Amino acid sequence: GENVEQHPSTLSVQEGDSAVIKCTYSDSASNYFPWYKQELGKRPQLIIDIRSNVGEKKDQRIAVTLNKTAKHFSLHITETQPEDSAVYFCAATGAGSYQLTFGKGTKLSVIP
Amino acid sequence: NAGVTQTPKFQVLKTGQSMTLQCAQDMNHNSMYWYRQDPGMGLRLIYYSASEGTTDKGEVPNGYNVSRLNKREFSLRLESAAPSQTSVYFCASIVAGYTEAFFGQGTRLTVV
């Protein structure tokens, strides 16, 4: 089955700096890569996603890049704010599969 | 429109007891999932149902059973609870493959 590795497990940045979280996946047939944000005590919520026919997608301060050859994708958050502090999960779904496999998460702390 | 609703929100069980976690969605989604979340382990898939009438094992199915009662409801049963099943359980639903997963608010289960 699919295996998703996520790094780093914790990340601290100063407010206003950028944050980058990286994930790798094992199944070359995977074609959907969402990112979820989970605030303390809350449920995970989708913040951005990308499909395998797209190399990059941006939504305001958040962007995701995908390198299919290397089988890795990354989340970029620019101009970080204290409200960006949360746990972020990457995930992947294989072609023809209904299994959504998650990475182990990155705890992002934005220091005011 | 309540989205995905899980019951109960909190539960304490004694080792060996059984219980059923309930999940219902009102978004007419086809696929439903059960995940468990443990510190540092991310979200691990227990079972999923790609469509009404089908269920499949995920990454960590041992000790659990599921029932897709109808299109709206997907229940998770612990037949003989063990301390290792202490976790936060999330139900999720997806309208179709490669789209946003909507999560319930979670059930915090403690087995003593």
CSV table of C-alpha atoms in Angstrom, one decimal:
chain,number,residue,atom,x,y,z
A,1,GLY,CA,0.0,0.0,0.0
A,2,GLU,CA,0.9,3.7,-0.1
A,3,ASN,CA,3.4,5.0,2.4
A,4,VAL,CA,3.7,8.8,3.1
A,5,GLU,CA,6.7,10.2,4.9
A,6,GLN,CA,6.5,13.8,6.3
A,7,HIS,CA,9.2,16.1,7.5
A,8,PRO,CA,9.9,17.8,9.8
A,9,SER,CA,7.8,16.6,12.7
A,10,THR,CA,8.1,20.0,14.4
A,11,LEU,CA,8.8,23.4,13.0
A,12,SER,CA,9.2,26.8,14.7
A,13,VAL,CA,9.3,30.0,12.8
A,14,GLN,CA,9.2,33.7,13.6
A,15,GLU,CA,6.0,35.6,12.6
A,16,GLY,CA,6.4,36.8,9.0
A,17,ASP,CA,8.9,34.2,8.0
A,18,SER,CA,8.1,31.3,5.6
A,19,ALA,CA,7.5,27.7,6.5
A,20,VAL,CA,8.0,24.6,4.3
A,21,ILE,CA,6.8,21.1,5.0
A,22,LYS,CA,7.9,18.2,2.8
A,23,CYS,CA,6.3,14.8,2.0
A,24,THR,CA,7.3,11.8,0.0
A,25,TYR,CA,5.1,9.0,-1.2
A,26,SER,CA,5.9,5.5,-2.4
A,27,ASP,CA,3.1,4.6,-4.9
A,28,SER,CA,4.0,6.1,-8.3
A,29,ALA,CA,0.4,5.7,-9.3
A,30,SER,CA,-0.8,8.1,-6.6
A,31,ASN,CA,-2.5,11.1,-8.2
A,32,TYR,CA,-4.2,13.2,-5.5
A,33,PHE,CA,-2.3,15.1,-2.7
A,34,PRO,CA,-4.2,17.1,-0.2
A,35,TRP,CA,-3.0,19.0,2.9
A,36,TYR,CA,-5.0,19.3,6.1
A,37,LYS,CA,-4.7,21.6,9.0
A,38,GLN,CA,-5.7,20.5,12.5
A,39,GLU,CA,-5.9,23.1,15.3
A,40,LEU,CA,-5.7,21.9,18.9
A,41,GLY,CA,-8.7,19.8,19.8
A,42,LYS,CA,-10.4,20.3,16.4
A,43,ARG,CA,-11.0,18.1,13.4
A,44,PRO,CA,-8.6,18.2,10.4
A,45,GLN,CA,-9.7,20.5,7.6
A,46,LEU,CA,-8.5,20.7,4.0
A,47,ILE,CA,-6.4,23.8,3.2
A,48,ILE,CA,-5.2,23.0,-0.3
A,49,ASP,CA,-4.8,20.1,-2.6
A,50,ILE,CA,-3.1,19.2,-5.9
A,51,ARG,CA,-3.6,16.6,-8.6
A,52,SER,CA,-0.8,14.8,-10.5
A,53,ASN,CA,-1.4,16.7,-13.7
A,54,VAL,CA,-0.5,20.0,-12.0
A,55,GLY,CA,3.0,21.0,-10.8
A,56,GLU,CA,2.1,23.9,-8.5
A,57,LYS,CA,-1.0,25.5,-6.9
A,58,LYS,CA,-1.3,28.6,-4.9
A,59,ASP,CA,-4.0,30.1,-2.7
A,60,GLN,CA,-3.1,33.4,-1.1
A,61,ARG,CA,-0.3,32.7,1.4
A,62,ILE,CA,-0.3,28.9,0.8
A,63,ALA,CA,1.2,27.0,-2.1
A,64,VAL,CA,1.8,23.4,-2.8
A,65,THR,CA,4.4,22.0,-5.3
A,66,LEU,CA,4.5,18.5,-6.7
A,67,ASN,CA,7.5,16.6,-8.2
A,68,LYS,CA,6.1,13.4,-9.7
A,69,THR,CA,9.5,12.1,-10.8
A,70,ALA,CA,11.0,12.4,-7.3
A,71,LYS,CA,7.6,11.4,-5.7
A,72,HIS,CA,7.5,14.3,-3.3
A,73,PHE,CA,5.3,17.3,-2.6
A,74,SER,CA,5.7,20.3,-0.4
A,75,LEU,CA,3.6,22.9,1.4
A,76,HIS,CA,4.8,26.5,1.5
A,77,ILE,CA,3.3,29.1,3.8
A,78,THR,CA,4.5,32.6,3.4
A,79,GLU,CA,4.2,35.6,5.8
A,80,THR,CA,3.3,33.3,8.7
A,81,GLN,CA,0.9,34.5,11.3
A,82,PRO,CA,0.2,33.2,14.9
A,83,GLU,CA,-3.1,31.7,13.7
A,84,ASP,CA,-1.1,29.4,11.3
A,85,SER,CA,0.1,27.5,14.4
A,86,ALA,CA,-1.4,24.0,14.1
A,87,VAL,CA,-0.6,20.5,13.0
A,88,TYR,CA,-0.4,20.0,9.3
A,89,PHE,CA,-0.9,16.7,7.5
A,90,CYS,CA,-0.1,15.7,4.0
A,91,ALA,CA,-1.9,12.8,2.3
A,92,ALA,CA,-2.0,10.8,-0.9
A,93,THR,CA,-4.5,8.8,-2.8
A,94,GLY,CA,-3.5,6.2,-5.4
A,95,ALA,CA,-5.1,5.8,-8.8
A,96,GLY,CA,-8.2,3.7,-8.6
A,97,SER,CA,-7.9,3.6,-4.9
A,98,TYR,CA,-10.2,5.0,-2.2
A,99,GLN,CA,-7.6,4.9,0.5
A,100,LEU,CA,-6.4,8.3,1.7
A,101,THR,CA,-3.1,7.8,3.4
A,102,PHE,CA,-1.7,10.4,5.8
A,103,GLY,CA,1.7,11.5,6.9
A,104,LYS,CA,2.5,11.7,10.6
A,105,GLY,CA,2.0,15.4,10.8
A,106,THR,CA,4.1,18.5,11.4
A,107,LYS,CA,3.5,20.7,14.4
A,108,LEU,CA,4.0,24.3,13.3
A,109,SER,CA,4.6,27.0,15.9
A,110,VAL,CA,4.6,30.6,14.8
A,111,ILE,CA,6.4,32.8,17.4
A,112,PRO,CA,5.0,36.4,17.6
B,1,ASN,CA,-26.6,20.7,7.1
B,2,ALA,CA,-24.6,19.2,9.9
B,3,GLY,CA,-21.9,17.6,7.8
B,4,VAL,CA,-20.3,14.5,9.5
B,5,THR,CA,-21.6,13.8,13.0
B,6,GLN,CA,-20.0,11.3,15.4
B,7,THR,CA,-21.3,9.9,18.7
B,8,PRO,CA,-20.3,9.8,21.4
B,9,LYS,CA,-17.7,12.6,21.8
B,10,PHE,CA,-16.1,11.0,24.9
B,11,GLN,CA,-16.1,7.4,26.2
B,12,VAL,CA,-14.3,5.5,28.9
B,13,LEU,CA,-14.4,1.7,28.7
B,14,LYS,CA,-13.0,-1.1,30.8
B,15,THR,CA,-10.8,-3.7,29.2
B,16,GLY,CA,-12.9,-6.3,27.6
B,17,GLN,CA,-16.0,-4.2,27.2
B,18,SER,CA,-17.6,-3.6,23.8
B,19,MET,CA,-19.0,-0.5,22.2
B,20,THR,CA,-20.0,1.0,18.8
B,21,LEU,CA,-19.0,4.4,17.5
B,22,GLN,CA,-21.6,5.9,15.3
B,23,CYS,CA,-21.0,8.2,12.3
B,24,ALA,CA,-23.5,9.8,10.0
B,25,GLN,CA,-23.2,12.2,7.1
B,26,ASP,CA,-25.8,14.3,5.4
B,27,MET,CA,-23.9,15.4,2.4
B,28,ASN,CA,-24.9,12.4,0.2
B,29,HIS,CA,-21.2,11.3,0.1
B,30,ASN,CA,-20.4,7.9,-1.3
B,31,SER,CA,-17.2,7.0,0.6
B,32,MET,CA,-16.7,6.9,4.4
B,33,TYR,CA,-13.7,6.2,6.5
B,34,TRP,CA,-12.6,5.5,10.1
B,35,TYR,CA,-9.3,6.8,11.3
B,36,ARG,CA,-7.5,6.7,14.7
B,37,GLN,CA,-5.2,9.4,15.8
B,38,ASP,CA,-2.4,8.8,18.3
B,39,PRO,CA,0.3,11.3,19.3
B,40,GLY,CA,3.2,11.3,16.7
B,41,MET,CA,1.4,8.7,14.6
B,42,GLY,CA,-0.8,10.9,12.4
B,43,LEU,CA,-4.1,9.6,11.1
B,44,ARG,CA,-4.1,5.8,10.5
B,45,LEU,CA,-6.9,4.2,8.5
B,46,ILE,CA,-8.8,1.5,10.2
B,47,TYR,CA,-11.5,0.6,7.7
B,48,TYR,CA,-13.2,2.3,4.8
B,49,SER,CA,-16.3,2.0,2.7
B,50,ALA,CA,-15.9,3.1,-0.9
B,51,SER,CA,-19.6,2.9,-1.5
B,52,GLU,CA,-22.8,1.6,0.2
B,53,GLY,CA,-22.6,-2.1,0.6
B,54,THR,CA,-18.8,-2.4,0.6
B,55,THR,CA,-16.2,-2.3,3.3
B,56,ASP,CA,-12.4,-2.8,3.2
B,57,LYS,CA,-9.6,-3.0,5.7
B,58,GLY,CA,-7.1,-0.2,6.1
B,59,GLU,CA,-3.7,0.0,7.8
B,60,VAL,CA,-4.8,-1.0,11.3
B,61,PRO,CA,-8.0,-3.1,11.3
B,62,ASN,CA,-7.2,-5.6,14.0
B,63,GLY,CA,-9.7,-5.5,16.9
B,64,TYR,CA,-12.3,-3.6,15.0
B,65,ASN,CA,-15.3,-4.3,12.8
B,66,VAL,CA,-17.5,-1.9,10.7
B,67,SER,CA,-20.9,-1.8,9.2
B,68,ARG,CA,-22.1,0.5,6.4
B,69,LEU,CA,-25.7,0.6,7.5
B,70,ASN,CA,-26.8,2.7,4.6
B,71,LYS,CA,-25.4,5.5,2.5
B,72,ARG,CA,-25.5,7.9,5.5
B,73,GLU,CA,-24.2,5.8,8.3
B,74,PHE,CA,-20.9,4.0,9.0
B,75,SER,CA,-20.3,2.4,12.4
B,76,LEU,CA,-17.2,1.2,14.1
B,77,ARG,CA,-17.3,-1.6,16.7
B,78,LEU,CA,-14.8,-2.7,19.3
B,79,GLU,CA,-15.8,-6.2,20.4
B,80,SER,CA,-13.4,-6.5,23.3
B,81,ALA,CA,-11.7,-3.2,24.1
B,82,ALA,CA,-7.9,-3.1,25.0
B,83,PRO,CA,-5.8,-0.3,26.4
B,84,SER,CA,-4.0,-0.2,23.1
B,85,GLN,CA,-7.2,1.1,21.5
B,86,THR,CA,-7.1,4.3,23.6
B,87,SER,CA,-7.1,6.9,20.9
B,88,VAL,CA,-9.1,9.7,19.2
B,89,TYR,CA,-11.3,8.3,16.5
B,90,PHE,CA,-12.3,10.3,13.4
B,91,CYS,CA,-14.9,9.4,10.9
B,92,ALA,CA,-14.6,11.1,7.4
B,93,SER,CA,-16.6,11.1,4.2
B,94,ILE,CA,-15.8,11.9,0.6
B,95,VAL,CA,-18.2,12.5,-2.2
B,96,ALA,CA,-16.0,10.7,-4.7
B,97,GLY,CA,-12.3,9.9,-5.2
B,98,TYR,CA,-9.7,12.7,-5.3
B,99,THR,CA,-11.9,15.2,-3.5
B,100,GLU,CA,-12.0,16.8,0.0
B,101,ALA,CA,-12.5,14.6,3.0
B,102,PHE,CA,-14.9,16.0,5.6
B,103,PHE,CA,-14.2,14.9,9.2
B,104,GLY,CA,-16.4,14.5,12.2
B,105,GLN,CA,-15.5,16.2,15.5
B,106,GLY,CA,-13.9,13.0,16.8
B,107,THR,CA,-14.4,10.6,19.6
B,108,ARG,CA,-11.9,10.5,22.5
B,109,LEU,CA,-11.9,6.9,23.8
B,110,THR,CA,-10.0,5.8,26.9
B,111,VAL,CA,-9.7,2.1,27.7
B,112,VAL,CA,-8.7,1.4,31.3
